[in-house]
Amino acid sequence: GLANATPERLFKVVFVGDSGVGKSSFMHQFCKREFRATFAATIGVDFQVKSLVVDGHLIALQLWDTAGQERFRSITKQYFRKADGIMVFYDVTSEISYKNVRNWITSIQEGIEDGTVLMLLGNKVDLLGDSEDGRVVTTKDGAKLADEYDMLFCETSAKSGRGVQESVRAMASLLREKE
Ligand code: GDP
């Protein structure tokens, strides 16, 4: 099988978004398939490498978390350099995190090359009921913003795992199809 094979290709994917939207939790849920409630800022690792089979091809993803740098607004262009994909996160219960997506995209756009795959993720959907009523950021809001910047879009929960594997796979599939 493909389990011990060498990946055909490695893609760099970086996470951005306001502090607290759930990037570290998403990374942990994706890699370990579990929700961890607390992370010590100092043990925040820079990246994780994860192999997966996409459309019958073994590829590897190098997933970069900001390791808390966004709290100090110190994310440099170096962080985005040579990124094949960028995942921009907001929290569906936080209007400000949604509004800040535009600022994140602006700072990203200075540092990336054409062809970088962008994906918008509305995280923490487990905190909402089934109805759209009373939601701070609706699915429609998310989809509209994603459309504006030609991004993939997915609503996720790093807590329940909803959409986590699926969104990374959607990103990986598009990356593999490119070039
Ligand atoms: P980061 O600063 O973007 O890396 O965010 P963290 O992963 O540290 O998460 C911030 C807080 O939100 C922590 O208390 C997490 O446990 C919580 N959190 C993250 N993702 C979710 C989620 O999908 N659902 C819920 N209910 N809480 C979440």
mmCIF file with all atom_site columns, C-alpha atoms and ligand atoms in Angstrom, residues 15-28 35-39 65-68 70-71 89 91 93 122-127 156-162 164, ligand 1:
data_model
loop_
_atom_site.group_PDB
_atom_site.id
_atom_site.type_symbol
_atom_site.label_atom_id
_atom_site.label_alt_id
_atom_site.label_comp_id
_atom_site.label_asym_id
_atom_site.label_entity_id
_atom_site.label_seq_id
_atom_site.pdbx_PDB_ins_code
_atom_site.Cartn_x
_atom_site.Cartn_y
_atom_site.Cartn_z
_atom_site.occupancy
_atom_site.B_iso_or_equiv
_atom_site.pdbx_formal_charge
_atom_site.auth_seq_id
_atom_site.auth_comp_id
_atom_site.auth_asym_id
_atom_site.auth_atom_id
_atom_site.pdbx_PDB_model_num
ATOM   1  C CA  . PHE A 1 15  ? -2.758  29.230 8.854  1.00 0.00 ? 15  PHE A CA  1
ATOM   2  C CA  . VAL A 1 16  ? -3.732  32.829 9.591  1.00 0.00 ? 16  VAL A CA  1
ATOM   3  C CA  . GLY A 1 17  ? -6.533  34.582 11.418 1.00 0.00 ? 17  GLY A CA  1
ATOM   4  C CA  . ASP A 1 18  ? -7.100  36.402 14.684 1.00 0.00 ? 18  ASP A CA  1
ATOM   5  C CA  . SER A 1 19  ? -5.779  34.941 17.887 1.00 0.00 ? 19  SER A CA  1
ATOM   6  C CA  . GLY A 1 20  ? -8.405  32.698 19.505 1.00 0.00 ? 20  GLY A CA  1
ATOM   7  C CA  . VAL A 1 21  ? -10.302 31.615 16.374 1.00 0.00 ? 21  VAL A CA  1
ATOM   8  C CA  . GLY A 1 22  ? -9.061  28.051 16.799 1.00 0.00 ? 22  GLY A CA  1
ATOM   9  C CA  . LYS A 1 23  ? -6.056  27.584 14.503 1.00 0.00 ? 23  LYS A CA  1
ATOM   10 C CA  . SER A 1 24  ? -4.021  25.499 16.969 1.00 0.00 ? 24  SER A CA  1
ATOM   11 C CA  . SER A 1 25  ? -7.085  23.457 17.872 1.00 0.00 ? 25  SER A CA  1
ATOM   12 C CA  . PHE A 1 26  ? -7.803  22.865 14.188 1.00 0.00 ? 26  PHE A CA  1
ATOM   13 C CA  . MET A 1 27  ? -4.235  21.743 13.584 1.00 0.00 ? 27  MET A CA  1
ATOM   14 C CA  . HIS A 1 28  ? -4.454  19.335 16.517 1.00 0.00 ? 28  HIS A CA  1
ATOM   15 C CA  . PHE A 1 35  ? -9.869  18.205 20.587 1.00 0.00 ? 35  PHE A CA  1
ATOM   16 C CA  . ARG A 1 36  ? -7.412  19.523 23.076 1.00 0.00 ? 36  ARG A CA  1
ATOM   17 C CA  . ALA A 1 37  ? -8.759  22.251 25.349 1.00 0.00 ? 37  ALA A CA  1
ATOM   18 C CA  . THR A 1 38  ? -5.540  24.067 26.210 1.00 0.00 ? 38  THR A CA  1
ATOM   19 C CA  . PHE A 1 39  ? -2.241  24.836 24.572 1.00 0.00 ? 39  PHE A CA  1
ATOM   20 C CA  . ASP A 1 65  ? 0.530   27.459 12.613 1.00 0.00 ? 65  ASP A CA  1
ATOM   21 C CA  . THR A 1 66  ? 1.456   30.971 13.704 1.00 0.00 ? 66  THR A CA  1
ATOM   22 C CA  . ALA A 1 67  ? 2.559   29.745 17.157 1.00 0.00 ? 67  ALA A CA  1
ATOM   23 C CA  . GLY A 1 68  ? 0.931   32.790 18.724 1.00 0.00 ? 68  GLY A CA  1
ATOM   24 C CA  . GLU A 1 70  ? -0.482  36.968 15.495 1.00 0.00 ? 70  GLU A CA  1
ATOM   25 C CA  . ARG A 1 71  ? -1.023  38.217 19.043 1.00 0.00 ? 71  ARG A CA  1
ATOM   26 C CA  . PHE A 1 89  ? -9.714  31.440 9.833  1.00 0.00 ? 89  PHE A CA  1
ATOM   27 C CA  . ASP A 1 91  ? -14.740 32.348 14.459 1.00 0.00 ? 91  ASP A CA  1
ATOM   28 C CA  . THR A 1 93  ? -19.364 33.588 16.901 1.00 0.00 ? 93  THR A CA  1
ATOM   29 C CA  . GLY A 1 122 ? -15.520 29.661 9.653  1.00 0.00 ? 122 GLY A CA  1
ATOM   30 C CA  . ASN A 1 123 ? -14.653 27.744 12.821 1.00 0.00 ? 123 ASN A CA  1
ATOM   31 C CA  . LYS A 1 124 ? -16.544 26.896 16.053 1.00 0.00 ? 124 LYS A CA  1
ATOM   32 C CA  . VAL A 1 125 ? -19.836 25.940 14.377 1.00 0.00 ? 125 VAL A CA  1
ATOM   33 C CA  . ASP A 1 126 ? -20.470 23.571 17.308 1.00 0.00 ? 126 ASP A CA  1
ATOM   34 C CA  . LEU A 1 127 ? -21.370 26.651 19.368 1.00 0.00 ? 127 LEU A CA  1
ATOM   35 C CA  . THR A 1 156 ? -15.715 23.766 10.694 1.00 0.00 ? 156 THR A CA  1
ATOM   36 C CA  . SER A 1 157 ? -15.505 22.766 14.313 1.00 0.00 ? 157 SER A CA  1
ATOM   37 C CA  . ALA A 1 158 ? -12.097 21.948 15.732 1.00 0.00 ? 158 ALA A CA  1
ATOM   38 C CA  . LYS A 1 159 ? -14.044 20.653 18.730 1.00 0.00 ? 159 LYS A CA  1
ATOM   39 C CA  . SER A 1 160 ? -16.387 18.149 17.076 1.00 0.00 ? 160 SER A CA  1
ATOM   40 C CA  . GLY A 1 161 ? -14.154 17.628 14.060 1.00 0.00 ? 161 GLY A CA  1
ATOM   41 C CA  . ARG A 1 162 ? -16.847 18.713 11.643 1.00 0.00 ? 162 ARG A CA  1
ATOM   42 C CA  . VAL A 1 164 ? -11.793 19.541 9.505  1.00 0.00 ? 164 VAL A CA  1
HETATM 43 P P1  . GDP B 2 .   ? -5.707  30.148 17.994 1.00 0.00 ? 1   GDP B P1  1
HETATM 44 O O1  . GDP B 2 .   ? -5.234  31.282 18.841 1.00 0.00 ? 1   GDP B O1  1
HETATM 45 O O2  . GDP B 2 .   ? -6.321  30.622 16.711 1.00 0.00 ? 1   GDP B O2  1
HETATM 46 O O3  . GDP B 2 .   ? -4.675  29.093 17.756 1.00 0.00 ? 1   GDP B O3  1
HETATM 47 O O4  . GDP B 2 .   ? -6.919  29.466 18.797 1.00 0.00 ? 1   GDP B O4  1
HETATM 48 P P2  . GDP B 2 .   ? -6.906  28.180 19.780 1.00 0.00 ? 1   GDP B P2  1
HETATM 49 O O5  . GDP B 2 .   ? -6.817  26.916 18.985 1.00 0.00 ? 1   GDP B O5  1
HETATM 50 O O6  . GDP B 2 .   ? -5.874  28.395 20.826 1.00 0.00 ? 1   GDP B O6  1
HETATM 51 O O7  . GDP B 2 .   ? -8.386  28.276 20.386 1.00 0.00 ? 1   GDP B O7  1
HETATM 52 C C1  . GDP B 2 .   ? -8.812  29.393 21.151 1.00 0.00 ? 1   GDP B C1  1
HETATM 53 C C2  . GDP B 2 .   ? -9.910  28.937 22.105 1.00 0.00 ? 1   GDP B C2  1
HETATM 54 O O8  . GDP B 2 .   ? -11.067 28.515 21.381 1.00 0.00 ? 1   GDP B O8  1
HETATM 55 C C3  . GDP B 2 .   ? -9.507  27.757 22.978 1.00 0.00 ? 1   GDP B C3  1
HETATM 56 O O9  . GDP B 2 .   ? -10.124 27.897 24.236 1.00 0.00 ? 1   GDP B O9  1
HETATM 57 C C4  . GDP B 2 .   ? -10.096 26.561 22.231 1.00 0.00 ? 1   GDP B C4  1
HETATM 58 O O10 . GDP B 2 .   ? -10.352 25.478 23.080 1.00 0.00 ? 1   GDP B O10 1
HETATM 59 C C5  . GDP B 2 .   ? -11.374 27.154 21.652 1.00 0.00 ? 1   GDP B C5  1
HETATM 60 N N1  . GDP B 2 .   ? -11.776 26.514 20.375 1.00 0.00 ? 1   GDP B N1  1
HETATM 61 C C6  . GDP B 2 .   ? -11.020 26.337 19.286 1.00 0.00 ? 1   GDP B C6  1
HETATM 62 N N2  . GDP B 2 .   ? -11.712 25.758 18.297 1.00 0.00 ? 1   GDP B N2  1
HETATM 63 C C7  . GDP B 2 .   ? -12.970 25.563 18.778 1.00 0.00 ? 1   GDP B C7  1
HETATM 64 C C8  . GDP B 2 .   ? -14.176 25.023 18.230 1.00 0.00 ? 1   GDP B C8  1
HETATM 65 O O11 . GDP B 2 .   ? -14.256 24.582 17.070 1.00 0.00 ? 1   GDP B O11 1
HETATM 66 N N3  . GDP B 2 .   ? -15.263 25.002 19.058 1.00 0.00 ? 1   GDP B N3  1
HETATM 67 C C9  . GDP B 2 .   ? -15.231 25.485 20.326 1.00 0.00 ? 1   GDP B C9  1
HETATM 68 N N4  . GDP B 2 .   ? -16.363 25.406 21.032 1.00 0.00 ? 1   GDP B N4  1
HETATM 69 N N5  . GDP B 2 .   ? -14.126 26.001 20.869 1.00 0.00 ? 1   GDP B N5  1
HETATM 70 C C10 . GDP B 2 .   ? -13.002 26.052 20.109 1.00 0.00 ? 1   GDP B C10 1
#
